[in-house]
Short mmCIF file of C-alpha atoms in Angstrom, two decimals:
data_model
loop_
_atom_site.label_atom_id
_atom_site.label_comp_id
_atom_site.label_asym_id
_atom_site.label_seq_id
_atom_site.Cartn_x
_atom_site.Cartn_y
_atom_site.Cartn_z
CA UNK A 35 -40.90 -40.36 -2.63
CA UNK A 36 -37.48 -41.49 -1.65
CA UNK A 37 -36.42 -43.16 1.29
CA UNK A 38 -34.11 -40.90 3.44
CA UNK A 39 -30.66 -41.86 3.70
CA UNK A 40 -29.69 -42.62 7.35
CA UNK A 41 -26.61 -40.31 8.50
CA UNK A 42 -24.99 -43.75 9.84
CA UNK A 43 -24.95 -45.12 6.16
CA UNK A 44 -23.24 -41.85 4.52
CA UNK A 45 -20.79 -42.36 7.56
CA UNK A 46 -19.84 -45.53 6.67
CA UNK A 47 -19.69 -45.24 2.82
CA UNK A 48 -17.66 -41.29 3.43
CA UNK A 49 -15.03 -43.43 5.47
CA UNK A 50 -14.94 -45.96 2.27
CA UNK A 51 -14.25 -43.05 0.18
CA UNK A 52 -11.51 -41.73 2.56
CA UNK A 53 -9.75 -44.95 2.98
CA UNK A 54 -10.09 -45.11 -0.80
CA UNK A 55 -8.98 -41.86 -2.28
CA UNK A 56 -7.73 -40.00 1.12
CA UNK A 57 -8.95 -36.99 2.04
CA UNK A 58 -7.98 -34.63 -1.04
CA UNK A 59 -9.40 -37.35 -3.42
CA UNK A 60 -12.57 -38.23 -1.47
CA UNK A 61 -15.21 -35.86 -2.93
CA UNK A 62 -18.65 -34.95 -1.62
CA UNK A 63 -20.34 -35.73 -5.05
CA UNK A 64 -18.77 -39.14 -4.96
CA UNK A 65 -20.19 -39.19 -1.77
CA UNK A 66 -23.73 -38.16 -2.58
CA UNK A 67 -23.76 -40.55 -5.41
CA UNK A 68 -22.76 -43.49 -3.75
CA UNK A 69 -25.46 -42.66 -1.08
CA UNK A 70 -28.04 -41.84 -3.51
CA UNK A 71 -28.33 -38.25 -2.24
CA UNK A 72 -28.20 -34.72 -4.81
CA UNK A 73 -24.97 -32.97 -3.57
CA UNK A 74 -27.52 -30.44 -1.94
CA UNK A 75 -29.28 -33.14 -0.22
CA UNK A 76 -26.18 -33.71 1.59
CA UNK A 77 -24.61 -30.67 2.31
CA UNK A 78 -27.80 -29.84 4.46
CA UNK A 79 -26.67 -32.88 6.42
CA UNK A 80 -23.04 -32.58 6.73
CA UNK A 81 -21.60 -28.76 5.64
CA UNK A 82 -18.53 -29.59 4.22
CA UNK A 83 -16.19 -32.66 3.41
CA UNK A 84 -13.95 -32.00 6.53
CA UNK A 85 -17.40 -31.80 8.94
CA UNK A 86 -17.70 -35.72 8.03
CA UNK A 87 -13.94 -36.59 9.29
CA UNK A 88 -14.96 -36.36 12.84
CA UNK A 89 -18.09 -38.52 12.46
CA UNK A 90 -15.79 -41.02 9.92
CA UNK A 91 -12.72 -41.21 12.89
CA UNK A 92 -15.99 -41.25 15.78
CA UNK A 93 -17.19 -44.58 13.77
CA UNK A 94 -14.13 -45.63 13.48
CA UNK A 95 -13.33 -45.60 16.87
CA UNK A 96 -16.33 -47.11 18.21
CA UNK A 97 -16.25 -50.24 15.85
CA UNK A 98 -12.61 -50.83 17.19
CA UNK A 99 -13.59 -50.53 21.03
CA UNK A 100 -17.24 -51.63 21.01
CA UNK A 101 -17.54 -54.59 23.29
CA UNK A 102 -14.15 -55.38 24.08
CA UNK A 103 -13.55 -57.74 27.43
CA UNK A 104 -13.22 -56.13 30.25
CA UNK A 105 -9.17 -55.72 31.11
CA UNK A 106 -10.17 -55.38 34.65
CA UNK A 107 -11.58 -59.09 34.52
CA UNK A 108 -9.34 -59.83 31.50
CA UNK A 109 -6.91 -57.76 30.06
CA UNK A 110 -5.02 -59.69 28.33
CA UNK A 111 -8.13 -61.13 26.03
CA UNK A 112 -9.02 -56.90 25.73
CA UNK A 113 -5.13 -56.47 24.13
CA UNK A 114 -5.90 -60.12 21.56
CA UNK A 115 -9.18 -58.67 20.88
CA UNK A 116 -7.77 -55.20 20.01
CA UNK A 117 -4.87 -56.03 18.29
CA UNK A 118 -6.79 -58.36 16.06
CA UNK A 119 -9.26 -55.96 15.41
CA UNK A 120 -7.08 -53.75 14.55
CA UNK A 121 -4.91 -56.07 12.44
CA UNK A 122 -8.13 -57.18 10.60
CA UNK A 123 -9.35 -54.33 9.51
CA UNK A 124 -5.68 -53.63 7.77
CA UNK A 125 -5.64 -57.09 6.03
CA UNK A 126 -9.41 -56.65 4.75
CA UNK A 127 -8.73 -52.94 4.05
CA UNK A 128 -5.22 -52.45 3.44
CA UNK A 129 -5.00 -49.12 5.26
CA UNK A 130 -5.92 -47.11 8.46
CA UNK A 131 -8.75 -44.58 7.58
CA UNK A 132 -7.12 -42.83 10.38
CA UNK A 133 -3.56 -42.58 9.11
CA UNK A 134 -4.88 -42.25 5.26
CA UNK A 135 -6.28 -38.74 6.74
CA UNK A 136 -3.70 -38.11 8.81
CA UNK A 137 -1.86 -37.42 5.35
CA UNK A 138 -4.02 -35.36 3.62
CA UNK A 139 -5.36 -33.38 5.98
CA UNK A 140 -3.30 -29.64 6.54
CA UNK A 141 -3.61 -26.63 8.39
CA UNK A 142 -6.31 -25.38 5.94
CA UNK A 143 -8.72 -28.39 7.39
CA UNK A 144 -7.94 -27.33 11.15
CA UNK A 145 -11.40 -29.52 12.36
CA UNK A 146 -10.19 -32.41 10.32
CA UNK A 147 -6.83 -32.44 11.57
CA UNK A 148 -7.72 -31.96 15.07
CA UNK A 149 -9.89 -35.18 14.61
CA UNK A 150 -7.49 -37.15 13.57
CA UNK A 151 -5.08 -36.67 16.52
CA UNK A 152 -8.02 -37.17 18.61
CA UNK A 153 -8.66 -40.31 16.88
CA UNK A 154 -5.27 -41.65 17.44
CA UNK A 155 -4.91 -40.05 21.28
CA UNK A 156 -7.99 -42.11 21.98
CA UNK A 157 -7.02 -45.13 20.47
CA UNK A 158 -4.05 -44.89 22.09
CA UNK A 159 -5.70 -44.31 25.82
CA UNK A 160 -7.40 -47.42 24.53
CA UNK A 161 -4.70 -49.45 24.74
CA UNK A 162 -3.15 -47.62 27.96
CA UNK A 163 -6.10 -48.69 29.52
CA UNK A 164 -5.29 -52.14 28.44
CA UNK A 165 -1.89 -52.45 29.70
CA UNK A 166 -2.32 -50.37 32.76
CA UNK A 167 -4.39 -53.02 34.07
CA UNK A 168 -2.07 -55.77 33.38
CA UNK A 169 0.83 -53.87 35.15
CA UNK A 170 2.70 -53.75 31.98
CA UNK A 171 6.08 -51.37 32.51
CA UNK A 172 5.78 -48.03 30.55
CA UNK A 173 2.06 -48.94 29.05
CA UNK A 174 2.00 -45.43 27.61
CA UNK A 175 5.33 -46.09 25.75
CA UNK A 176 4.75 -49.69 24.43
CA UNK A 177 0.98 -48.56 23.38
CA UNK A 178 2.61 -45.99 21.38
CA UNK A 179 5.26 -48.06 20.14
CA UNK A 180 2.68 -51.02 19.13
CA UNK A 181 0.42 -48.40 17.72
CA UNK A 182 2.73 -47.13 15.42
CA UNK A 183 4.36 -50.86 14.51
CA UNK A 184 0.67 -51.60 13.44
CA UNK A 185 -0.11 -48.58 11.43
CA UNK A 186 3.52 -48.87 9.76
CA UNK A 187 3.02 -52.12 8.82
CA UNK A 188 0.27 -50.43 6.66
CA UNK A 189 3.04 -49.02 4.12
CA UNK A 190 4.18 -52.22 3.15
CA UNK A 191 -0.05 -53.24 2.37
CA UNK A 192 -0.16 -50.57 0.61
CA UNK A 193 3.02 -50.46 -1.50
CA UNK A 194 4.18 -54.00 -1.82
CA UNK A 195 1.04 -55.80 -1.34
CA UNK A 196 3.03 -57.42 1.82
CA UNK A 197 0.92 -58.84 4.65
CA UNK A 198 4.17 -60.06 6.29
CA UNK A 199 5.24 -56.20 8.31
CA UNK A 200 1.68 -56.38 10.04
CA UNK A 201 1.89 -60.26 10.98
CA UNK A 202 5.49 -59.79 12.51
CA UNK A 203 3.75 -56.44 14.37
CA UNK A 204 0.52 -58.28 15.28
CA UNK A 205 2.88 -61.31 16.93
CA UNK A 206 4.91 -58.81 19.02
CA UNK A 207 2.25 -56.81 20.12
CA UNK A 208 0.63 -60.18 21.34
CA UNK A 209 3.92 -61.35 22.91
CA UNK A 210 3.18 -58.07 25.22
CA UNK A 211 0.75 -60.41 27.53
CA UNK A 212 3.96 -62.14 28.21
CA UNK A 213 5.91 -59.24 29.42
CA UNK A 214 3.88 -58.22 32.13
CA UNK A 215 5.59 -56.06 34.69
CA UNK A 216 8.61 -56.08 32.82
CA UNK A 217 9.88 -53.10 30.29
CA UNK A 218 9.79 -53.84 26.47
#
């Protein structure tokens, strides 16, 4: 008899598949074989591809935020720990599972898409949170603004195979420590 397949490993190997092939090319037999699972097997645990965004984006999430410093005691080591986090996952991975979903899913995957904003909304918070507590001018604004520098950076991964966009984003969202109190 086989050993059941823990949820958190088909998780982690549906996000691979998503940051892989995206949404449209991420398939639930893929899935099921890379897990080890019949495709029946796993559609008793997860009904549909667009049920596993959620849990994908949830994991996600939590591996960026889990034990972060506390910006109360240290905010500006929670925005270096972040950032990097953030930034390392794109070097190792060469995309955001996040934004890789964000393109393929529509308004006939209305759970899916509603994840992903989610996703993003919270990461964002995130790093609200962050700033607010270093009295950084506008922290909603420049959290957006970083957020969107990092995940843009992405394209040129992706495309050109150019680390050099998320290094120049990485140092300026860093160089936010030394702005405190004052708008970007």
């Amino acid at each position: 008899m086989r050993e059941p397949v823990p949820i958190h490993r088909i998780v982690v190997e549906a996000r691979e598949l998503f940051r892989e092939y995206g949404y449209e090319g991420a398939s639930m037999r893929d899935l099921a074989d890379r897990v080890g699972l019949r495709p029946q097997s796993l559609y008793t645990r997860f009904s549909s591809k667009e049920s596993l965004v959620r849990e994908v984006l949830a994991l996600t999430l939590d591996d960026t935020l889990a034990g972060l410093p506390d910006p109360a005691t240290d905010w500006r080591a929670a925005w270096r720990t972040l950032i990097e986090r953030i930034a390392g996952t794109f070097e190792a991975r060469g995309r955001c599972v996040g934004l890789h979903l964000a393109y393929g899913v529509t308004a006939q995957t209305p759970d899916a898409r509603d994840a992903v904003r989610a996703f993003f909304a919270r990461l964002r918070d995130a790093m609200v949170g962050i700033l607010e507590a270093g009295t950084i001018s506008e922290p909603a604004s420049v959290a957006a603004d970083t957020l969107a520098q990092l995940e843009g950076a992405t394209l040129w991964i992706t495309t050109e195979g150019d680390m050099e966009p998320l290094r120049h984003a990485v140092e300026r969202a860093l160089r936010i420590g030394d702005q405190e109190g004052r708008p970007m």
